[in-house]
CSV table of C-alpha atoms and ligand atoms in Angstrom, one decimal:
chain,number,residue,atom,x,y,z
A,12,MET,CA,-12.7,0.0,-6.3
A,13,LEU,CA,-9.0,-1.9,-6.0
A,14,SER,CA,-5.4,-1.8,-4.3
A,15,GLY,CA,-2.8,-3.6,-3.4
A,16,ILE,CA,0.0,-4.0,-0.7
A,17,GLN,CA,3.4,-6.1,-0.8
A,18,PRO,CA,3.9,-9.1,1.8
A,19,THR,CA,7.4,-7.9,1.7
A,20,SER,CA,8.7,-6.9,5.0
A,21,GLY,CA,6.2,-8.6,7.0
A,22,SER,CA,5.0,-6.3,9.8
A,23,PHE,CA,3.0,-3.4,7.6
A,24,HIS,CA,4.1,0.4,9.0
A,25,LEU,CA,1.7,3.7,9.9
A,26,GLY,CA,2.5,4.9,6.9
A,27,ASN,CA,0.9,1.9,5.0
A,28,TYR,CA,-1.6,2.1,7.7
A,29,LEU,CA,-2.7,6.2,7.7
A,30,GLY,CA,-1.9,6.7,3.4
A,31,ALA,CA,-4.2,3.7,2.6
A,32,LEU,CA,-5.4,0.9,4.4
A,33,ARG,CA,-7.4,3.5,6.9
A,34,GLN,CA,-8.4,4.4,3.7
A,35,TRP,CA,-9.2,0.8,2.0
A,36,VAL,CA,-11.8,-0.4,5.4
A,37,ALA,CA,-13.9,2.9,5.9
A,38,MET,CA,-14.7,2.5,1.3
A,39,GLN,CA,-15.5,-1.2,2.1
A,40,ASP,CA,-18.8,-0.1,3.6
A,41,ASP,CA,-20.1,1.6,-0.1
A,42,HIS,CA,-17.7,0.2,-2.7
A,43,ASP,CA,-17.6,-3.7,-4.5
A,44,ALA,CA,-13.9,-3.7,-3.1
A,45,PHE,CA,-11.0,-6.1,-4.1
A,46,TYR,CA,-7.9,-6.0,-1.4
A,47,CYS,CA,-4.5,-7.6,-2.4
A,48,ILE,CA,-1.7,-8.7,-1.4
A,49,VAL,CA,1.3,-9.5,-4.2
A,50,ASP,CA,3.6,-11.5,-4.0
A,51,LEU,CA,4.6,-11.1,-7.4
A,52,HIS,CA,5.6,-6.9,-7.3
A,53,ALA,CA,7.4,-9.3,-3.6
A,54,ILE,CA,10.1,-11.3,-5.9
A,55,THR,CA,11.1,-7.7,-8.1
A,56,VAL,CA,14.2,-8.2,-5.7
A,57,GLU,CA,16.4,-10.6,-4.4
A,58,GLN,CA,14.5,-12.4,-1.7
A,59,ASP,CA,13.9,-15.7,0.5
A,60,PRO,CA,11.8,-18.4,-1.2
A,61,LYS,CA,10.6,-18.9,3.0
A,62,VAL,CA,10.3,-15.2,4.4
A,63,LEU,CA,7.6,-14.9,1.8
A,64,ARG,CA,5.8,-17.2,2.5
A,65,GLU,CA,5.5,-16.9,6.2
A,66,ASN,CA,4.9,-13.1,5.1
A,67,THR,CA,2.1,-13.3,2.7
A,68,ARG,CA,0.0,-14.7,5.4
A,69,VAL,CA,1.3,-12.0,8.0
A,70,SER,CA,0.8,-9.4,5.9
A,71,ALA,CA,-3.2,-11.3,5.2
A,72,ALA,CA,-3.9,-10.9,9.3
A,73,GLN,CA,-3.4,-7.8,9.5
A,74,LEU,CA,-5.0,-7.4,6.5
A,75,LEU,CA,-7.9,-9.0,8.4
A,76,GLY,CA,-6.9,-7.2,11.8
A,77,LEU,CA,-7.3,-3.6,10.9
A,78,GLY,CA,-10.9,-4.6,10.2
A,79,ILE,CA,-11.0,-6.3,6.4
A,80,ASP,CA,-14.4,-7.9,5.9
A,81,PRO,CA,-13.9,-11.6,4.0
A,82,ASP,CA,-18.0,-11.1,3.4
A,83,ARG,CA,-17.3,-7.5,1.3
A,84,SER,CA,-14.4,-8.0,-0.1
A,85,ALA,CA,-12.7,-10.0,-2.3
A,86,LEU,CA,-9.6,-10.2,0.4
A,87,PHE,CA,-6.7,-12.5,-2.3
A,88,VAL,CA,-2.8,-13.3,-2.7
A,89,GLN,CA,-2.2,-11.8,-6.2
A,90,SER,CA,0.2,-15.3,-7.9
A,91,HIS,CA,-3.5,-17.1,-7.1
A,92,VAL,CA,-5.0,-14.9,-10.0
A,93,PRO,CA,-3.0,-15.6,-13.0
A,94,GLU,CA,-4.8,-13.0,-14.7
A,95,HIS,CA,-2.5,-10.6,-13.2
A,96,ALA,CA,0.6,-11.8,-14.9
A,97,GLN,CA,-1.8,-12.0,-18.1
A,98,LEU,CA,-2.9,-8.9,-18.9
A,99,SER,CA,0.1,-7.5,-17.5
A,100,TRP,CA,1.5,-9.2,-20.5
A,101,VAL,CA,0.1,-7.0,-22.9
A,102,MET,CA,0.2,-4.4,-21.4
A,103,GLU,CA,3.6,-4.7,-21.6
A,104,CYS,CA,3.0,-4.3,-25.0
A,105,MET,CA,1.0,-0.9,-25.0
A,106,ALA,CA,4.3,1.1,-22.6
A,107,GLY,CA,7.5,2.7,-24.4
A,108,PHE,CA,10.2,2.0,-22.9
A,109,GLY,CA,11.5,6.0,-22.4
A,110,GLU,CA,7.5,6.1,-20.5
A,111,ALA,CA,8.3,2.6,-18.2
A,112,GLY,CA,11.7,4.3,-17.8
A,113,ARG,CA,10.6,7.8,-16.0
A,114,MET,CA,8.6,6.1,-12.8
A,115,THR,CA,10.2,8.1,-10.3
A,116,GLN,CA,9.9,4.1,-7.4
A,117,PHE,CA,12.0,2.6,-10.3
A,118,LYS,CA,14.6,4.9,-10.4
A,119,ASP,CA,14.7,5.1,-6.8
A,120,LYS,CA,15.6,2.0,-6.4
A,121,SER,CA,18.0,1.3,-9.3
A,122,THR,CA,19.6,3.9,-8.3
A,123,ARG,CA,20.4,2.3,-5.0
A,124,ILE,CA,19.9,-1.5,-5.6
A,125,GLY,CA,22.6,-0.7,-9.0
A,126,THR,CA,21.7,-1.2,-12.4
A,127,ASP,CA,23.9,-4.3,-12.6
A,128,ARG,CA,22.1,-5.8,-9.7
A,129,ILE,CA,18.2,-4.8,-10.9
A,130,SER,CA,16.2,-7.7,-12.1
A,131,VAL,CA,14.0,-7.1,-15.6
A,132,GLY,CA,11.3,-7.7,-13.1
A,133,LEU,CA,11.7,-4.4,-11.4
A,134,PHE,CA,11.6,-2.3,-14.7
A,135,THR,CA,7.9,-3.5,-15.9
A,136,TYR,CA,7.0,-3.4,-12.4
A,137,PRO,CA,4.1,-0.4,-12.5
A,138,ILE,CA,2.9,-2.3,-15.7
A,139,LEU,CA,2.2,-5.5,-13.8
A,140,GLN,CA,0.1,-3.2,-10.7
A,141,VAL,CA,-1.6,-1.7,-14.0
A,142,ALA,CA,-2.6,-4.6,-15.0
A,143,ASP,CA,-4.0,-5.8,-11.3
A,144,ILE,CA,-6.0,-1.8,-11.5
A,145,LEU,CA,-7.5,-2.6,-14.8
A,146,LEU,CA,-9.0,-6.1,-13.7
A,147,TYR,CA,-11.0,-5.3,-11.7
A,148,GLN,CA,-12.7,-2.2,-14.6
A,149,THR,CA,-12.1,-0.3,-11.3
A,150,ASP,CA,-12.3,3.9,-10.7
A,151,ARG,CA,-11.0,4.0,-7.3
A,152,VAL,CA,-8.0,3.1,-5.9
A,153,PRO,CA,-6.9,4.4,-2.2
A,154,VAL,CA,-2.8,4.7,-2.4
A,155,GLY,CA,-0.5,7.1,-0.5
A,156,GLU,CA,1.0,9.8,-2.9
A,157,ASP,CA,4.4,7.5,-3.9
A,158,GLN,CA,2.0,5.7,-5.9
A,159,ARG,CA,0.7,8.5,-7.6
A,160,GLN,CA,2.7,8.8,-11.5
A,161,HIS,CA,1.9,4.8,-11.3
A,162,LEU,CA,-1.9,5.7,-11.8
A,163,GLU,CA,-1.6,8.0,-13.3
A,164,LEU,CA,1.2,5.4,-15.7
A,165,THR,CA,-3.0,3.3,-15.5
A,166,ARG,CA,-4.6,5.8,-16.6
A,167,ASP,CA,-2.5,6.3,-19.6
A,168,LEU,CA,-2.1,2.8,-21.0
A,169,ALA,CA,-5.7,2.4,-20.1
A,170,GLN,CA,-6.5,4.9,-22.6
A,171,ARG,CA,-4.0,3.7,-24.9
A,172,PHE,CA,-5.7,0.5,-25.6
A,173,ASN,CA,-8.9,1.7,-25.9
A,174,SER,CA,-8.3,4.2,-28.3
A,175,ARG,CA,-6.5,1.5,-30.7
A,176,TYR,CA,-8.8,-1.4,-30.2
A,177,GLY,CA,-11.5,0.3,-28.9
A,178,LYS,CA,-12.9,0.5,-25.2
A,179,THR,CA,-12.5,-2.4,-22.4
A,180,PHE,CA,-10.8,-0.8,-20.2
A,181,ARG,CA,-12.3,1.9,-17.4
A,182,LEU,CA,-9.9,5.1,-15.8
A,183,PRO,CA,-9.2,4.4,-12.5
A,184,GLU,CA,-8.5,6.9,-10.2
A,185,ALA,CA,-5.8,7.3,-6.8
A,186,PHE,CA,-7.9,8.3,-4.4
A,187,ILE,CA,-5.0,9.8,-2.0
A,188,PRO,CA,-5.9,10.9,1.5
A,189,LYS,CA,-4.9,15.0,1.8
A,190,GLU,CA,-3.6,14.9,4.9
A,191,THR,CA,-1.8,11.8,5.5
A,192,ALA,CA,-0.8,11.3,1.6
A,193,LYS,CA,2.8,11.0,2.8
A,194,ILE,CA,4.0,9.8,6.4
A,195,PHE,CA,7.5,11.0,7.6
A,196,ASP,CA,10.0,8.6,9.1
A,197,LEU,CA,10.9,9.6,12.8
A,198,GLN,CA,14.6,9.6,11.7
A,199,GLU,CA,14.7,11.5,8.2
A,200,PRO,CA,11.4,13.7,8.8
A,201,THR,CA,12.5,15.2,5.5
A,202,ALA,CA,11.8,11.3,3.7
A,203,LYS,CA,9.2,8.7,3.0
A,204,MET,CA,8.3,6.4,6.1
A,205,SER,CA,9.3,3.1,4.1
A,206,LYS,CA,9.7,-0.1,5.0
A,207,SER,CA,13.5,0.2,3.6
A,208,VAL,CA,14.8,1.7,5.9
A,209,PRO,CA,14.2,0.2,9.4
A,210,ALA,CA,15.4,3.1,11.7
A,211,GLY,CA,12.5,5.7,12.0
A,212,VAL,CA,9.7,3.7,11.2
A,213,ILE,CA,6.2,2.7,13.1
A,214,GLU,CA,6.0,-1.0,12.3
A,215,LEU,CA,2.3,-2.0,13.4
A,216,LEU,CA,3.4,-5.2,15.1
A,217,GLU,CA,7.0,-3.9,17.0
A,218,GLU,CA,6.7,-4.0,20.7
A,219,PRO,CA,5.4,-1.4,21.7
A,220,LYS,CA,7.6,0.0,24.3
A,221,ARG,CA,9.5,-0.5,21.4
A,222,LEU,CA,7.3,1.7,19.5
A,223,ALA,CA,7.8,4.2,22.9
A,224,LYS,CA,10.5,4.1,22.5
A,225,LYS,CA,11.2,5.5,18.6
A,226,ILE,CA,8.8,7.6,19.4
A,227,ARG,CA,10.4,9.5,21.8
A,228,SER,CA,13.7,9.9,20.4
A,229,ALA,CA,12.3,10.9,17.3
A,230,VAL,CA,14.4,13.9,15.5
A,231,THR,CA,12.3,17.6,16.7
A,232,ASP,CA,14.1,20.4,15.6
A,233,THR,CA,16.3,23.1,18.4
A,234,GLY,CA,12.8,24.8,18.5
A,235,ARG,CA,9.9,25.0,21.6
A,236,GLU,CA,7.6,25.7,20.0
A,237,ILE,CA,4.9,22.6,19.6
A,238,VAL,CA,3.1,23.9,16.3
A,239,PHE,CA,2.3,22.4,12.7
A,240,ASP,CA,4.8,23.7,9.8
A,241,PRO,CA,6.4,21.1,7.8
A,242,ALA,CA,8.1,23.4,5.2
A,243,ASN,CA,10.2,24.4,8.9
A,244,LYS,CA,9.5,21.6,11.8
A,245,ALA,CA,9.4,18.6,10.1
A,246,GLY,CA,9.6,16.1,12.4
A,247,VAL,CA,6.9,18.5,14.7
A,248,SER,CA,4.4,18.2,11.6
A,249,ASN,CA,5.5,15.3,11.0
A,250,LEU,CA,4.6,13.9,14.9
A,251,LEU,CA,1.4,15.9,15.2
A,252,ALA,CA,-0.1,14.7,11.5
A,253,ILE,CA,0.6,10.6,13.0
A,254,TYR,CA,-1.1,11.6,16.0
A,255,SER,CA,-4.3,14.1,14.6
A,256,SER,CA,-5.3,11.2,12.3
A,257,LEU,CA,-5.1,8.5,14.8
A,258,THR,CA,-7.4,10.8,17.7
A,259,GLY,CA,-9.6,12.1,15.2
A,260,ARG,CA,-8.7,15.4,16.7
A,261,THR,CA,-7.8,18.6,14.4
A,262,ILE,CA,-4.3,19.8,14.4
A,263,ALA,CA,-5.7,23.1,16.0
A,264,ASP,CA,-7.2,21.2,18.5
A,265,LEU,CA,-4.0,19.9,18.9
A,266,GLU,CA,-1.8,22.8,19.0
A,267,ALA,CA,-3.7,24.6,20.7
A,268,ALA,CA,-3.3,21.8,24.0
A,269,TYR,CA,-0.1,22.2,23.6
A,270,GLU,CA,0.7,25.4,24.3
A,271,GLY,CA,3.4,25.5,26.3
A,272,LYS,CA,3.9,22.1,27.3
A,273,GLY,CA,7.8,20.4,25.6
A,274,TYR,CA,8.4,18.4,22.1
A,275,GLY,CA,8.8,16.0,25.7
A,276,ASP,CA,5.2,15.7,26.5
A,277,LEU,CA,3.9,15.1,22.9
A,278,LYS,CA,6.2,12.3,22.2
A,279,LYS,CA,4.9,10.5,25.7
A,280,ASP,CA,1.2,11.1,24.5
A,281,LEU,CA,1.7,10.4,21.2
A,282,GLY,CA,3.2,7.1,22.5
A,283,GLU,CA,0.3,6.1,24.6
A,284,VAL,CA,-1.7,6.7,21.5
A,285,VAL,CA,0.7,4.5,19.0
A,286,THR,CA,0.3,1.4,22.4
A,287,GLU,CA,-3.7,1.8,22.1
A,288,PHE,CA,-4.1,0.8,18.5
A,289,VAL,CA,-1.3,-1.2,18.1
A,290,THR,CA,-2.3,-3.2,21.2
A,291,PRO,CA,-6.2,-4.8,20.6
A,292,PHE,CA,-4.4,-4.4,16.6
A,293,GLN,CA,-1.7,-7.7,17.4
A,294,ALA,CA,-4.1,-9.5,19.7
A,295,LYS,CA,-6.6,-9.7,16.8
A,296,VAL,CA,-3.4,-10.8,14.2
A,297,LYS,CA,-1.9,-13.4,16.6
A,298,SER,CA,-5.2,-15.3,16.8
A,299,PHE,CA,-5.1,-14.7,12.8
A,300,LEU,CA,-2.4,-16.7,12.5
A,301,ASP,CA,-3.1,-19.5,15.1
A,302,ASP,CA,-5.6,-21.0,12.2
A,303,PRO,CA,-3.4,-20.4,8.7
A,304,ALA,CA,-5.5,-23.0,7.2
A,305,GLU,CA,-8.7,-21.1,7.8
A,306,LEU,CA,-6.4,-18.2,6.9
A,307,ASP,CA,-6.1,-19.7,4.0
A,308,LYS,CA,-9.5,-20.1,3.2
A,309,VAL,CA,-10.4,-17.2,3.4
A,310,LEU,CA,-7.3,-16.4,1.1
A,311,HIS,CA,-9.3,-19.3,-1.0
A,312,ARG,CA,-13.1,-17.5,-1.3
A,313,GLY,CA,-10.6,-14.0,-2.4
A,314,ALA,CA,-8.9,-15.4,-5.4
A,315,ASP,CA,-11.9,-17.4,-6.5
A,316,ARG,CA,-14.1,-14.0,-6.3
A,317,ALA,CA,-11.4,-11.9,-7.6
A,318,ARG,CA,-11.3,-14.7,-11.0
A,319,GLU,CA,-14.6,-14.0,-11.5
A,320,VAL,CA,-14.6,-10.5,-12.6
A,321,ALA,CA,-10.8,-10.4,-13.8
A,322,SER,CA,-11.2,-14.0,-16.1
A,323,VAL,CA,-13.9,-11.6,-17.7
A,324,THR,CA,-12.0,-8.0,-18.3
A,325,LEU,CA,-8.5,-10.5,-19.5
A,326,ALA,CA,-11.6,-12.6,-21.5
A,327,ARG,CA,-12.3,-9.5,-23.4
A,328,THR,CA,-8.8,-8.2,-23.5
A,329,TYR,CA,-7.6,-11.1,-25.8
A,330,GLU,CA,-10.3,-11.0,-28.3
A,331,LYS,CA,-9.8,-7.5,-28.4
A,332,VAL,CA,-6.1,-8.1,-29.6
A,333,GLY,CA,-7.0,-10.5,-31.9
A,334,PHE,CA,-6.2,-13.6,-29.9
A,335,LEU,CA,-8.1,-17.2,-31.6
A,336,ARG,CA,-10.4,-17.5,-28.5
A,337,PRO,CA,-9.2,-21.0,-26.6
B,411,TYM,P1,3.3,-0.5,-0.7
B,411,TYM,O1,3.4,-2.0,-1.1
B,411,TYM,O2,5.3,0.0,-0.6
B,411,TYM,O3,2.1,-0.1,0.1
B,411,TYM,C1,1.5,0.5,0.6
B,411,TYM,C2,0.3,1.4,0.5
B,411,TYM,O4,1.1,2.3,1.6
B,411,TYM,C3,1.4,3.5,0.3
B,411,TYM,N1,2.8,4.2,1.7
B,411,TYM,C4,2.1,5.7,2.3
B,411,TYM,N2,1.1,6.6,2.6
B,411,TYM,C5,1.5,7.1,3.2
B,411,TYM,N3,2.8,7.3,3.9
B,411,TYM,C6,4.4,6.9,4.0
B,411,TYM,N4,5.0,6.8,4.5
B,411,TYM,C7,3.8,5.7,2.7
B,411,TYM,N5,4.6,4.0,2.5
B,411,TYM,C8,3.3,3.9,1.9
B,411,TYM,C9,1.1,3.4,-0.6
B,411,TYM,O5,1.1,4.5,-1.0
B,411,TYM,C10,0.6,2.4,-0.8
B,411,TYM,O6,-1.3,2.7,-1.4
B,411,TYM,N6,3.3,-1.1,-6.2
B,411,TYM,C11,2.8,-0.6,-4.5
B,411,TYM,C12,1.5,-1.8,-4.6
B,411,TYM,C13,0.3,-1.9,-5.5
B,411,TYM,C14,-0.9,-1.5,-5.9
B,411,TYM,C15,-1.1,-2.7,-7.4
B,411,TYM,C16,-1.9,-0.3,-5.3
B,411,TYM,C17,0.9,-3.3,-5.7
B,411,TYM,N7,-0.1,-3.1,-7.4
B,411,TYM,C18,-2.4,-1.6,-7.1
B,411,TYM,C19,-2.4,-0.4,-5.6
B,411,TYM,C20,-3.2,-0.5,-6.8
B,411,TYM,C21,3.2,-0.5,-3.6
B,411,TYM,O7,4.7,-0.8,-3.7
B,411,TYM,O8,3.0,-0.1,-2.5
């Protein structure tokens, strides 16, 4: 199995954790796991080199802090494994221009940034993701709902390659948890919690007091009842979903516990739940960041392991398309 995360914003947020990273940690028990910090993807938009370097380490420290075990899983940085960029080129040659243009994440971003300022890299971004996945003969890809379309593209391109050149790639499946497939923004509870909209985002490295305050000012509705009803009560339902997935209590149990209580009670308690979650996590991240040499060593070891697998797939792919052996 393989999955990836962008190092772009420093702190991961609760959507990343509940939608994907929690599954990363759980699935390493019974999968041969590859986890990639996708720094090549991070340069598709304008960025600051110093910040990228720093955020890549902070990302690694967070993954370790959440429980990724580098003795069981290959934790690595995408640019350390050149096969990602190399396979990406081959897969770009398999993809249709119109097909790439239909990727909704690209369409959203290009509308926001404007097509004049957008890079070609942002356009081909999903195909680099295809390469990330196919290099490891991946069966399962734990991600949030927003990545579903990229996973479908991965299967389409893998299938197209296999039927043109003979069986080369395994067809991967997205693993998207139903309850937490999409965590919503606290201020705009019909939009996904996202790094590009900082207000309403629960950042795992943010000061717990500020997080509790953010939760207290989460947008709800003019009603009073604490019930899970995403269509009519998006804000309250999002808070319940977060509460339930952080504590393991069912939604029905929470609804019963908060019967007759107010939104303020729910928000205050959720603030405490989140504080209890982030406090030990932040301490662990700090201790990993205190030893950057060790952190780099872990990442180099992960890259060595990743290359063992990735180089075999790339060599086979090059052979299939008719490149001479180097
Ligand atoms: P990224 O870095 O935006 O997000 C990392 C993971 O977090 C999930 N996620 C969410 N899940 C639920 N609710 C939310 N509000 C929410 N926001 C983010 C994402 O679905 C993702 O699983 N293109 C990918 C990175 C990538 C990748 C890959 C993923 C590159 N190569 C190969 C899987 C396999 C991305 O930008 O994720």
